[in-house]
């Protein structure tokens, strides 16, 4: 599966093609790749708009749009899963959903004064005024707690970290069960404000091998319904056409019958 991650930082999987969130950069990245189906992966609205514009310029026949509203380190784990060889681009959503079901994300932030989700308590707001304060945020459970010297990240198959240029706590890497497999942006951190705090440290851990996720997706591929427009198999909606997939026309084994055809450019953008 060919993947162009728009706005992805340094450190994502080496098989992922990165592009800046500008139309020129995305179009140039696409034109450098083989003429085949590919996925434009985004996680913020600016990049999503650029991906839509690129599909308007180049046509929708080979461009799938996969937008995930997830934290940066979790997105990096998903991107690694998407690069698995032999997977069709139409399966990108199923791969992402399966990977995310095994991802655990936590962050240490210096303040929660501007944090909206999960919402901190009034006491935590007041505690943010202290210059040495730090809080642990668990987006999956929707909890915020005072940092007490541990992060509680499970020892997973893959650990991805990202951090602000200034450390939120001393020796944050010592909070991990083992050294990070991926350090987005490198040890000097990211200038992008991933959290509404001047200092932060984010980590995502994958608690299952990526190979098991890919096996799960591949085993159900032949049962997926077909898109009415392009004929590609899609579990719910087609990432190429942005239309819901109809019920599968099944053959003796439940596979999608009929050849895959390529329509004229269609821009029913999500």
PDB file of C-alpha atoms in Angstrom:
ATOM      1  CA  UNK A   1       0.000   0.000   0.000  1.00  0.00           C
ATOM      2  CA  UNK A   2       1.403   3.385  -1.009  1.00  0.00           C
ATOM      3  CA  UNK A   3       0.842   6.062   1.644  1.00  0.00           C
ATOM      4  CA  UNK A   4       1.420   9.810   1.552  1.00  0.00           C
ATOM      5  CA  UNK A   5       1.132  11.247   5.072  1.00  0.00           C
ATOM      6  CA  UNK A   6       0.380  14.961   4.868  1.00  0.00           C
ATOM      7  CA  UNK A   7       2.018  16.921   7.662  1.00  0.00           C
ATOM      8  CA  UNK A   8       3.777  13.904   9.175  1.00  0.00           C
ATOM      9  CA  UNK A   9       6.966  14.710  11.126  1.00  0.00           C
ATOM     10  CA  UNK A  10      10.388  13.148  10.827  1.00  0.00           C
ATOM     11  CA  UNK A  11      10.547   9.674  12.297  1.00  0.00           C
ATOM     12  CA  UNK A  12       7.465   8.002  10.816  1.00  0.00           C
ATOM     13  CA  UNK A  13       7.946   4.649   9.089  1.00  0.00           C
ATOM     14  CA  UNK A  14      10.510   4.848   6.296  1.00  0.00           C
ATOM     15  CA  UNK A  15       8.031   3.442   3.753  1.00  0.00           C
ATOM     16  CA  UNK A  16       5.635   6.340   4.366  1.00  0.00           C
ATOM     17  CA  UNK A  17       5.983   9.208   1.896  1.00  0.00           C
ATOM     18  CA  UNK A  18       5.714  12.551   3.667  1.00  0.00           C
ATOM     19  CA  UNK A  19       4.401  15.822   2.261  1.00  0.00           C
ATOM     20  CA  UNK A  20       3.955  19.295   3.674  1.00  0.00           C
ATOM     21  CA  UNK A  21       0.334  20.468   4.051  1.00  0.00           C
ATOM     22  CA  UNK A  22       0.421  22.435   0.794  1.00  0.00           C
ATOM     23  CA  UNK A  23      -1.135  21.506  -2.532  1.00  0.00           C
ATOM     24  CA  UNK A  24       2.182  21.839  -4.355  1.00  0.00           C
ATOM     25  CA  UNK A  25       3.995  19.487  -1.975  1.00  0.00           C
ATOM     26  CA  UNK A  26       1.251  16.846  -2.038  1.00  0.00           C
ATOM     27  CA  UNK A  27       0.888  16.861  -5.828  1.00  0.00           C
ATOM     28  CA  UNK A  28       4.661  16.603  -6.224  1.00  0.00           C
ATOM     29  CA  UNK A  29       4.799  13.647  -3.811  1.00  0.00           C
ATOM     30  CA  UNK A  30       2.030  11.835  -5.694  1.00  0.00           C
ATOM     31  CA  UNK A  31       3.648  12.365  -9.075  1.00  0.00           C
ATOM     32  CA  UNK A  32       6.911  10.856  -7.834  1.00  0.00           C
ATOM     33  CA  UNK A  33       5.149   7.568  -7.014  1.00  0.00           C
ATOM     34  CA  UNK A  34       4.147   4.708  -9.327  1.00  0.00           C
ATOM     35  CA  UNK A  35       0.805   5.037 -11.081  1.00  0.00           C
ATOM     36  CA  UNK A  36      -1.152   2.911  -8.646  1.00  0.00           C
ATOM     37  CA  UNK A  37      -3.752   3.291  -5.918  1.00  0.00           C
ATOM     38  CA  UNK A  38      -2.463   5.270  -2.964  1.00  0.00           C
ATOM     39  CA  UNK A  39      -3.705   6.626   0.359  1.00  0.00           C
ATOM     40  CA  UNK A  40      -3.548  10.266   1.379  1.00  0.00           C
ATOM     41  CA  UNK A  41      -3.417  10.107   5.185  1.00  0.00           C
ATOM     42  CA  UNK A  42      -4.314  13.143   7.316  1.00  0.00           C
ATOM     43  CA  UNK A  43      -5.086  13.953  10.954  1.00  0.00           C
ATOM     44  CA  UNK A  44      -5.916  17.675  10.990  1.00  0.00           C
ATOM     45  CA  UNK A  45      -8.360  19.817   9.049  1.00  0.00           C
ATOM     46  CA  UNK A  46      -5.717  21.836   7.199  1.00  0.00           C
ATOM     47  CA  UNK A  47      -4.148  18.672   5.768  1.00  0.00           C
ATOM     48  CA  UNK A  48      -7.564  17.226   5.034  1.00  0.00           C
ATOM     49  CA  UNK A  49      -8.479  20.249   2.913  1.00  0.00           C
ATOM     50  CA  UNK A  50      -5.202  19.938   1.021  1.00  0.00           C
ATOM     51  CA  UNK A  51      -5.862  16.227   0.367  1.00  0.00           C
ATOM     52  CA  UNK A  52      -9.288  17.060  -1.058  1.00  0.00           C
ATOM     53  CA  UNK A  53      -7.784  19.736  -3.268  1.00  0.00           C
ATOM     54  CA  UNK A  54      -5.164  17.296  -4.545  1.00  0.00           C
ATOM     55  CA  UNK A  55      -7.874  14.841  -5.514  1.00  0.00           C
ATOM     56  CA  UNK A  56      -9.752  17.583  -7.353  1.00  0.00           C
ATOM     57  CA  UNK A  57      -6.600  18.428  -9.288  1.00  0.00           C
ATOM     58  CA  UNK A  58      -5.473  14.886 -10.072  1.00  0.00           C
ATOM     59  CA  UNK A  59      -8.788  13.018 -10.145  1.00  0.00           C
ATOM     60  CA  UNK A  60     -10.235  10.473  -7.741  1.00  0.00           C
ATOM     61  CA  UNK A  61      -9.526   7.260  -9.644  1.00  0.00           C
ATOM     62  CA  UNK A  62      -6.443   6.303  -7.605  1.00  0.00           C
ATOM     63  CA  UNK A  63      -6.512   8.545  -4.514  1.00  0.00           C
ATOM     64  CA  UNK A  64      -8.041   7.312  -1.261  1.00  0.00           C
ATOM     65  CA  UNK A  65      -8.537   9.785   1.583  1.00  0.00           C
ATOM     66  CA  UNK A  66      -8.015   8.452   5.110  1.00  0.00           C
ATOM     67  CA  UNK A  67      -8.599  11.029   7.833  1.00  0.00           C
ATOM     68  CA  UNK A  68      -8.034  10.011  11.450  1.00  0.00           C
ATOM     69  CA  UNK A  69      -8.710  12.308  14.389  1.00  0.00           C
ATOM     70  CA  UNK A  70      -6.044  10.791  16.624  1.00  0.00           C
ATOM     71  CA  UNK A  71      -2.986  11.894  18.558  1.00  0.00           C
ATOM     72  CA  UNK A  72       0.310  12.142  16.705  1.00  0.00           C
ATOM     73  CA  UNK A  73       2.016   9.090  18.211  1.00  0.00           C
ATOM     74  CA  UNK A  74      -1.051   6.910  17.613  1.00  0.00           C
ATOM     75  CA  UNK A  75      -1.118   8.126  14.002  1.00  0.00           C
ATOM     76  CA  UNK A  76       2.499   7.060  13.582  1.00  0.00           C
ATOM     77  CA  UNK A  77       1.601   3.549  14.743  1.00  0.00           C
ATOM     78  CA  UNK A  78      -1.254   3.400  12.216  1.00  0.00           C
ATOM     79  CA  UNK A  79       1.014   4.610   9.411  1.00  0.00           C
ATOM     80  CA  UNK A  80       3.422   1.776  10.193  1.00  0.00           C
ATOM     81  CA  UNK A  81       0.561  -0.704   9.829  1.00  0.00           C
ATOM     82  CA  UNK A  82      -0.525   0.768   6.504  1.00  0.00           C
ATOM     83  CA  UNK A  83       2.887   0.136   4.963  1.00  0.00           C
ATOM     84  CA  UNK A  84       2.517  -3.642   5.245  1.00  0.00           C
ATOM     85  CA  UNK A  85       3.139  -5.127   1.775  1.00  0.00           C
ATOM     86  CA  UNK A  86       0.371  -6.757  -0.287  1.00  0.00           C
ATOM     87  CA  UNK A  87      -2.502  -4.840   1.358  1.00  0.00           C
ATOM     88  CA  UNK A  88      -4.772  -2.936  -1.060  1.00  0.00           C
ATOM     89  CA  UNK A  89      -5.346   0.756  -0.482  1.00  0.00           C
ATOM     90  CA  UNK A  90      -9.080   0.090  -0.098  1.00  0.00           C
ATOM     91  CA  UNK A  91      -8.343  -1.696   3.193  1.00  0.00           C
ATOM     92  CA  UNK A  92      -6.731   1.353   4.831  1.00  0.00           C
ATOM     93  CA  UNK A  93      -9.716   2.179   7.040  1.00  0.00           C
ATOM     94  CA  UNK A  94     -10.039  -1.391   8.299  1.00  0.00           C
ATOM     95  CA  UNK A  95      -6.317  -1.550   9.060  1.00  0.00           C
ATOM     96  CA  UNK A  96      -6.438   1.770  10.910  1.00  0.00           C
ATOM     97  CA  UNK A  97      -9.457   0.760  13.003  1.00  0.00           C
ATOM     98  CA  UNK A  98      -7.879  -2.562  13.974  1.00  0.00           C
ATOM     99  CA  UNK A  99      -4.536  -0.992  14.879  1.00  0.00           C
ATOM    100  CA  UNK A 100      -6.155   1.760  16.943  1.00  0.00           C
ATOM    101  CA  UNK A 101      -8.113  -0.815  18.941  1.00  0.00           C
ATOM    102  CA  UNK A 102      -4.724  -2.010  20.279  1.00  0.00           C
ATOM    103  CA  UNK A 103      -3.118   1.405  20.868  1.00  0.00           C
ATOM    104  CA  UNK A 104      -2.679   2.912  24.339  1.00  0.00           C
ATOM    105  CA  UNK A 105      -1.862   6.659  24.494  1.00  0.00           C
ATOM    106  CA  UNK A 106      -0.819   8.828  27.432  1.00  0.00           C
ATOM    107  CA  UNK A 107       0.745  12.237  27.847  1.00  0.00           C
ATOM    108  CA  UNK A 108       2.460  14.274  30.530  1.00  0.00           C
ATOM    109  CA  UNK A 109       1.668  17.988  30.234  1.00  0.00           C
ATOM    110  CA  UNK A 110       2.854  20.988  32.215  1.00  0.00           C
ATOM    111  CA  UNK A 111      -0.592  22.567  32.469  1.00  0.00           C
ATOM    112  CA  UNK A 112      -4.237  21.649  31.896  1.00  0.00           C
ATOM    113  CA  UNK A 113      -5.524  25.233  32.025  1.00  0.00           C
ATOM    114  CA  UNK A 114      -6.485  25.103  28.327  1.00  0.00           C
ATOM    115  CA  UNK A 115      -7.256  21.390  28.089  1.00  0.00           C
ATOM    116  CA  UNK A 116     -10.820  20.723  26.930  1.00  0.00           C
ATOM    117  CA  UNK A 117     -10.921  16.989  26.290  1.00  0.00           C
ATOM    118  CA  UNK A 118     -10.711  15.234  28.657  1.00  0.00           C
ATOM    119  CA  UNK A 119     -11.867  18.037  30.930  1.00  0.00           C
ATOM    120  CA  UNK A 120      -9.800  18.665  34.082  1.00  0.00           C
ATOM    121  CA  UNK A 121     -11.313  19.534  37.455  1.00  0.00           C
ATOM    122  CA  UNK A 122     -11.327  23.020  38.979  1.00  0.00           C
ATOM    123  CA  UNK A 123      -8.634  21.925  41.419  1.00  0.00           C
ATOM    124  CA  UNK A 124      -6.461  20.734  38.533  1.00  0.00           C
ATOM    125  CA  UNK A 125      -6.978  24.079  36.806  1.00  0.00           C
ATOM    126  CA  UNK A 126      -5.777  25.819  39.960  1.00  0.00           C
ATOM    127  CA  UNK A 127      -2.824  23.434  40.272  1.00  0.00           C
ATOM    128  CA  UNK A 128      -1.728  24.398  36.780  1.00  0.00           C
ATOM    129  CA  UNK A 129      -0.725  27.803  38.142  1.00  0.00           C
ATOM    130  CA  UNK A 130       2.190  26.236  39.994  1.00  0.00           C
ATOM    131  CA  UNK A 131       5.414  26.436  37.938  1.00  0.00           C
ATOM    132  CA  UNK A 132       6.431  22.845  38.764  1.00  0.00           C
ATOM    133  CA  UNK A 133       3.057  21.231  38.062  1.00  0.00           C
ATOM    134  CA  UNK A 134       2.655  18.265  35.712  1.00  0.00           C
ATOM    135  CA  UNK A 135      -0.355  16.129  34.833  1.00  0.00           C
ATOM    136  CA  UNK A 136      -0.961  12.759  33.211  1.00  0.00           C
ATOM    137  CA  UNK A 137      -3.658  12.666  30.518  1.00  0.00           C
ATOM    138  CA  UNK A 138      -5.228   9.407  29.355  1.00  0.00           C
ATOM    139  CA  UNK A 139      -7.305  10.210  26.230  1.00  0.00           C
ATOM    140  CA  UNK A 140      -8.656   6.664  25.919  1.00  0.00           C
ATOM    141  CA  UNK A 141     -10.140   6.616  29.411  1.00  0.00           C
ATOM    142  CA  UNK A 142     -10.883  10.324  29.420  1.00  0.00           C
ATOM    143  CA  UNK A 143      -8.994  10.997  32.657  1.00  0.00           C
ATOM    144  CA  UNK A 144      -6.611  13.628  33.968  1.00  0.00           C
ATOM    145  CA  UNK A 145      -4.434  13.115  37.062  1.00  0.00           C
ATOM    146  CA  UNK A 146      -1.495  14.721  38.774  1.00  0.00           C
ATOM    147  CA  UNK A 147       1.849  13.330  37.666  1.00  0.00           C
ATOM    148  CA  UNK A 148       3.317  11.294  40.535  1.00  0.00           C
ATOM    149  CA  UNK A 149       6.494  10.038  38.894  1.00  0.00           C
ATOM    150  CA  UNK A 150       5.126   7.261  36.686  1.00  0.00           C
ATOM    151  CA  UNK A 151       3.247   7.072  33.400  1.00  0.00           C
ATOM    152  CA  UNK A 152       1.828   3.542  33.448  1.00  0.00           C
ATOM    153  CA  UNK A 153       2.490   2.777  29.794  1.00  0.00           C
ATOM    154  CA  UNK A 154       2.185  -0.955  29.017  1.00  0.00           C
ATOM    155  CA  UNK A 155       5.159  -2.792  27.532  1.00  0.00           C
ATOM    156  CA  UNK A 156       3.913  -3.101  23.973  1.00  0.00           C
ATOM    157  CA  UNK A 157       5.011  -4.344  20.585  1.00  0.00           C
ATOM    158  CA  UNK A 158       5.853  -0.791  19.534  1.00  0.00           C
ATOM    159  CA  UNK A 159       6.399   2.407  21.526  1.00  0.00           C
ATOM    160  CA  UNK A 160       6.268   5.799  19.806  1.00  0.00           C
ATOM    161  CA  UNK A 161       7.056   9.080  21.568  1.00  0.00           C
ATOM    162  CA  UNK A 162       6.907  12.777  20.764  1.00  0.00           C
ATOM    163  CA  UNK A 163       7.870  15.737  22.927  1.00  0.00           C
ATOM    164  CA  UNK A 164       8.080  19.503  23.145  1.00  0.00           C
ATOM    165  CA  UNK A 165      11.487  21.197  22.743  1.00  0.00           C
ATOM    166  CA  UNK A 166      11.602  21.914  26.486  1.00  0.00           C
ATOM    167  CA  UNK A 167      11.169  18.843  28.727  1.00  0.00           C
ATOM    168  CA  UNK A 168       8.055  18.620  30.856  1.00  0.00           C
ATOM    169  CA  UNK A 169       9.724  16.364  33.450  1.00  0.00           C
ATOM    170  CA  UNK A 170      13.373  15.300  33.871  1.00  0.00           C
ATOM    171  CA  UNK A 171      14.356  12.070  32.121  1.00  0.00           C
ATOM    172  CA  UNK A 172      10.950  11.461  30.555  1.00  0.00           C
ATOM    173  CA  UNK A 173      12.318   8.490  28.589  1.00  0.00           C
ATOM    174  CA  UNK A 174      12.894   6.727  31.887  1.00  0.00           C
ATOM    175  CA  UNK A 175       9.109   6.510  32.280  1.00  0.00           C
ATOM    176  CA  UNK A 176       8.896   3.982  29.432  1.00  0.00           C
ATOM    177  CA  UNK A 177       8.971   0.194  29.923  1.00  0.00           C
ATOM    178  CA  UNK A 178      11.687  -0.001  27.248  1.00  0.00           C
ATOM    179  CA  UNK A 179      13.395   2.521  24.954  1.00  0.00           C
ATOM    180  CA  UNK A 180      11.103   4.033  22.347  1.00  0.00           C
ATOM    181  CA  UNK A 181      11.072   2.361  18.948  1.00  0.00           C
ATOM    182  CA  UNK A 182      10.197   5.676  17.277  1.00  0.00           C
ATOM    183  CA  UNK A 183      11.007   9.198  18.480  1.00  0.00           C
ATOM    184  CA  UNK A 184       9.056  11.635  16.313  1.00  0.00           C
ATOM    185  CA  UNK A 185      11.015  14.767  15.645  1.00  0.00           C
ATOM    186  CA  UNK A 186      14.086  13.373  17.397  1.00  0.00           C
ATOM    187  CA  UNK A 187      15.424  14.178  20.865  1.00  0.00           C
ATOM    188  CA  UNK A 188      15.124  17.934  20.294  1.00  0.00           C
ATOM    189  CA  UNK A 189      11.347  17.676  20.102  1.00  0.00           C
ATOM    190  CA  UNK A 190       8.643  19.090  17.861  1.00  0.00           C
ATOM    191  CA  UNK A 191       7.865  22.747  17.475  1.00  0.00           C
ATOM    192  CA  UNK A 192       4.230  21.941  16.702  1.00  0.00           C
ATOM    193  CA  UNK A 193       1.902  22.377  19.680  1.00  0.00           C
ATOM    194  CA  UNK A 194       0.421  18.896  19.958  1.00  0.00           C
ATOM    195  CA  UNK A 195      -1.007  19.721  23.391  1.00  0.00           C
ATOM    196  CA  UNK A 196      -2.322  23.026  24.800  1.00  0.00           C
ATOM    197  CA  UNK A 197       0.689  23.302  27.070  1.00  0.00           C
ATOM    198  CA  UNK A 198       4.177  24.762  26.594  1.00  0.00           C
ATOM    199  CA  UNK A 199       5.817  21.502  27.717  1.00  0.00           C
ATOM    200  CA  UNK A 200       4.533  18.003  27.004  1.00  0.00           C
ATOM    201  CA  UNK A 201       5.571  14.388  26.413  1.00  0.00           C
ATOM    202  CA  UNK A 202       3.311  11.964  24.519  1.00  0.00           C
ATOM    203  CA  UNK A 203       3.644   8.202  24.111  1.00  0.00           C
ATOM    204  CA  UNK A 204       1.612   5.518  22.338  1.00  0.00           C
ATOM    205  CA  UNK A 205       2.114   1.804  22.834  1.00  0.00           C
ATOM    206  CA  UNK A 206       0.827  -1.002  20.618  1.00  0.00           C
ATOM    207  CA  UNK A 207      -0.140  -4.050  22.680  1.00  0.00           C
ATOM    208  CA  UNK A 208      -0.348  -6.539  19.773  1.00  0.00           C
ATOM    209  CA  UNK A 209       1.906  -7.385  16.812  1.00  0.00           C
ATOM    210  CA  UNK A 210       1.083  -5.541  13.605  1.00  0.00           C
ATOM    211  CA  UNK A 211       1.132  -8.883  11.821  1.00  0.00           C
ATOM    212  CA  UNK A 212      -1.939 -10.040  13.746  1.00  0.00           C
ATOM    213  CA  UNK A 213      -3.822  -6.887  12.742  1.00  0.00           C
ATOM    214  CA  UNK A 214      -2.979  -7.406   9.092  1.00  0.00           C
ATOM    215  CA  UNK A 215      -4.052 -11.055   9.321  1.00  0.00           C
ATOM    216  CA  UNK A 216      -7.402 -10.017  10.790  1.00  0.00           C
ATOM    217  CA  UNK A 217      -8.035  -7.555   7.982  1.00  0.00           C
ATOM    218  CA  UNK A 218      -6.880  -9.876   5.199  1.00  0.00           C
ATOM    219  CA  UNK A 219      -9.006 -12.755   6.467  1.00  0.00           C
ATOM    220  CA  UNK A 220     -12.204 -10.710   6.128  1.00  0.00           C
ATOM    221  CA  UNK A 221     -11.398  -8.927   2.892  1.00  0.00           C
ATOM    222  CA  UNK A 222     -13.274 -11.348   0.617  1.00  0.00           C
ATOM    223  CA  UNK A 223     -16.491 -10.748   2.594  1.00  0.00           C
ATOM    224  CA  UNK A 224     -16.527  -6.982   2.162  1.00  0.00           C
ATOM    225  CA  UNK A 225     -19.232  -5.430  -0.035  1.00  0.00           C
ATOM    226  CA  UNK A 226     -18.346  -3.675  -3.273  1.00  0.00           C
ATOM    227  CA  UNK A 227     -18.484   0.038  -3.975  1.00  0.00           C
ATOM    228  CA  UNK A 228     -21.254   0.851  -6.472  1.00  0.00           C
ATOM    229  CA  UNK A 229     -19.037   3.386  -8.227  1.00  0.00           C
ATOM    230  CA  UNK A 230     -15.591   1.802  -8.578  1.00  0.00           C
ATOM    231  CA  UNK A 231     -16.201  -1.839  -7.618  1.00  0.00           C
ATOM    232  CA  UNK A 232     -13.484  -1.945  -4.962  1.00  0.00           C
ATOM    233  CA  UNK A 233     -14.154  -3.973  -1.856  1.00  0.00           C
ATOM    234  CA  UNK A 234     -14.835  -1.710   1.133  1.00  0.00           C
ATOM    235  CA  UNK A 235     -15.921  -2.637   4.667  1.00  0.00           C
ATOM    236  CA  UNK A 236     -18.209   0.390   5.172  1.00  0.00           C
ATOM    237  CA  UNK A 237     -17.535   3.240   2.775  1.00  0.00           C
ATOM    238  CA  UNK A 238     -15.200   3.625  -0.165  1.00  0.00           C
ATOM    239  CA  UNK A 239     -12.163   5.804   0.541  1.00  0.00           C
ATOM    240  CA  UNK A 240     -11.848   6.545  -3.183  1.00  0.00           C
ATOM    241  CA  UNK A 241     -15.444   7.547  -3.944  1.00  0.00           C
ATOM    242  CA  UNK A 242     -16.726   8.592  -0.504  1.00  0.00           C
ATOM    243  CA  UNK A 243     -19.911   6.573  -0.892  1.00  0.00           C
ATOM    244  CA  UNK A 244     -21.254   3.818   1.317  1.00  0.00           C
ATOM    245  CA  UNK A 245     -20.524   0.316   0.057  1.00  0.00           C
ATOM    246  CA  UNK A 246     -23.516  -1.754  -0.973  1.00  0.00           C
ATOM    247  CA  UNK A 247     -24.168  -5.320   0.063  1.00  0.00           C
ATOM    248  CA  UNK A 248     -21.715  -7.747  -1.482  1.00  0.00           C
ATOM    249  CA  UNK A 249     -22.600  -9.626  -4.636  1.00  0.00           C
ATOM    250  CA  UNK A 250     -21.355 -12.948  -3.449  1.00  0.00           C
ATOM    251  CA  UNK A 251     -20.047 -15.897  -5.318  1.00  0.00           C
ATOM    252  CA  UNK A 252     -19.692 -19.457  -3.967  1.00  0.00           C
ATOM    253  CA  UNK A 253     -17.133 -18.337  -1.312  1.00  0.00           C
ATOM    254  CA  UNK A 254     -18.666 -14.950  -0.498  1.00  0.00           C
ATOM    255  CA  UNK A 255     -16.220 -12.988  -2.645  1.00  0.00           C
ATOM    256  CA  UNK A 256     -17.172  -9.874  -4.550  1.00  0.00           C
ATOM    257  CA  UNK A 257     -18.207 -10.865  -8.054  1.00  0.00           C
ATOM    258  CA  UNK A 258     -17.514  -8.975 -11.239  1.00  0.00           C
ATOM    259  CA  UNK A 259     -14.450  -7.106 -12.486  1.00  0.00           C
ATOM    260  CA  UNK A 260     -13.182  -3.916 -10.927  1.00  0.00           C
ATOM    261  CA  UNK A 261     -13.689  -0.970 -13.247  1.00  0.00           C
ATOM    262  CA  UNK A 262     -12.350   2.547 -13.073  1.00  0.00           C
ATOM    263  CA  UNK A 263     -14.994   5.295 -13.366  1.00  0.00           C
ATOM    264  CA  UNK A 264     -14.705   8.803 -14.689  1.00  0.00           C
ATOM    265  CA  UNK A 265     -13.326  11.205 -12.021  1.00  0.00           C
ATOM    266  CA  UNK A 266     -15.847  11.648  -9.216  1.00  0.00           C
ATOM    267  CA  UNK A 267     -15.553  14.184  -6.423  1.00  0.00           C
ATOM    268  CA  UNK A 268     -18.267  13.314  -3.915  1.00  0.00           C
ATOM    269  CA  UNK A 269     -15.920  14.546  -1.213  1.00  0.00           C
ATOM    270  CA  UNK A 270     -16.579  13.507   2.358  1.00  0.00           C
TER     271      UNK A 270
END
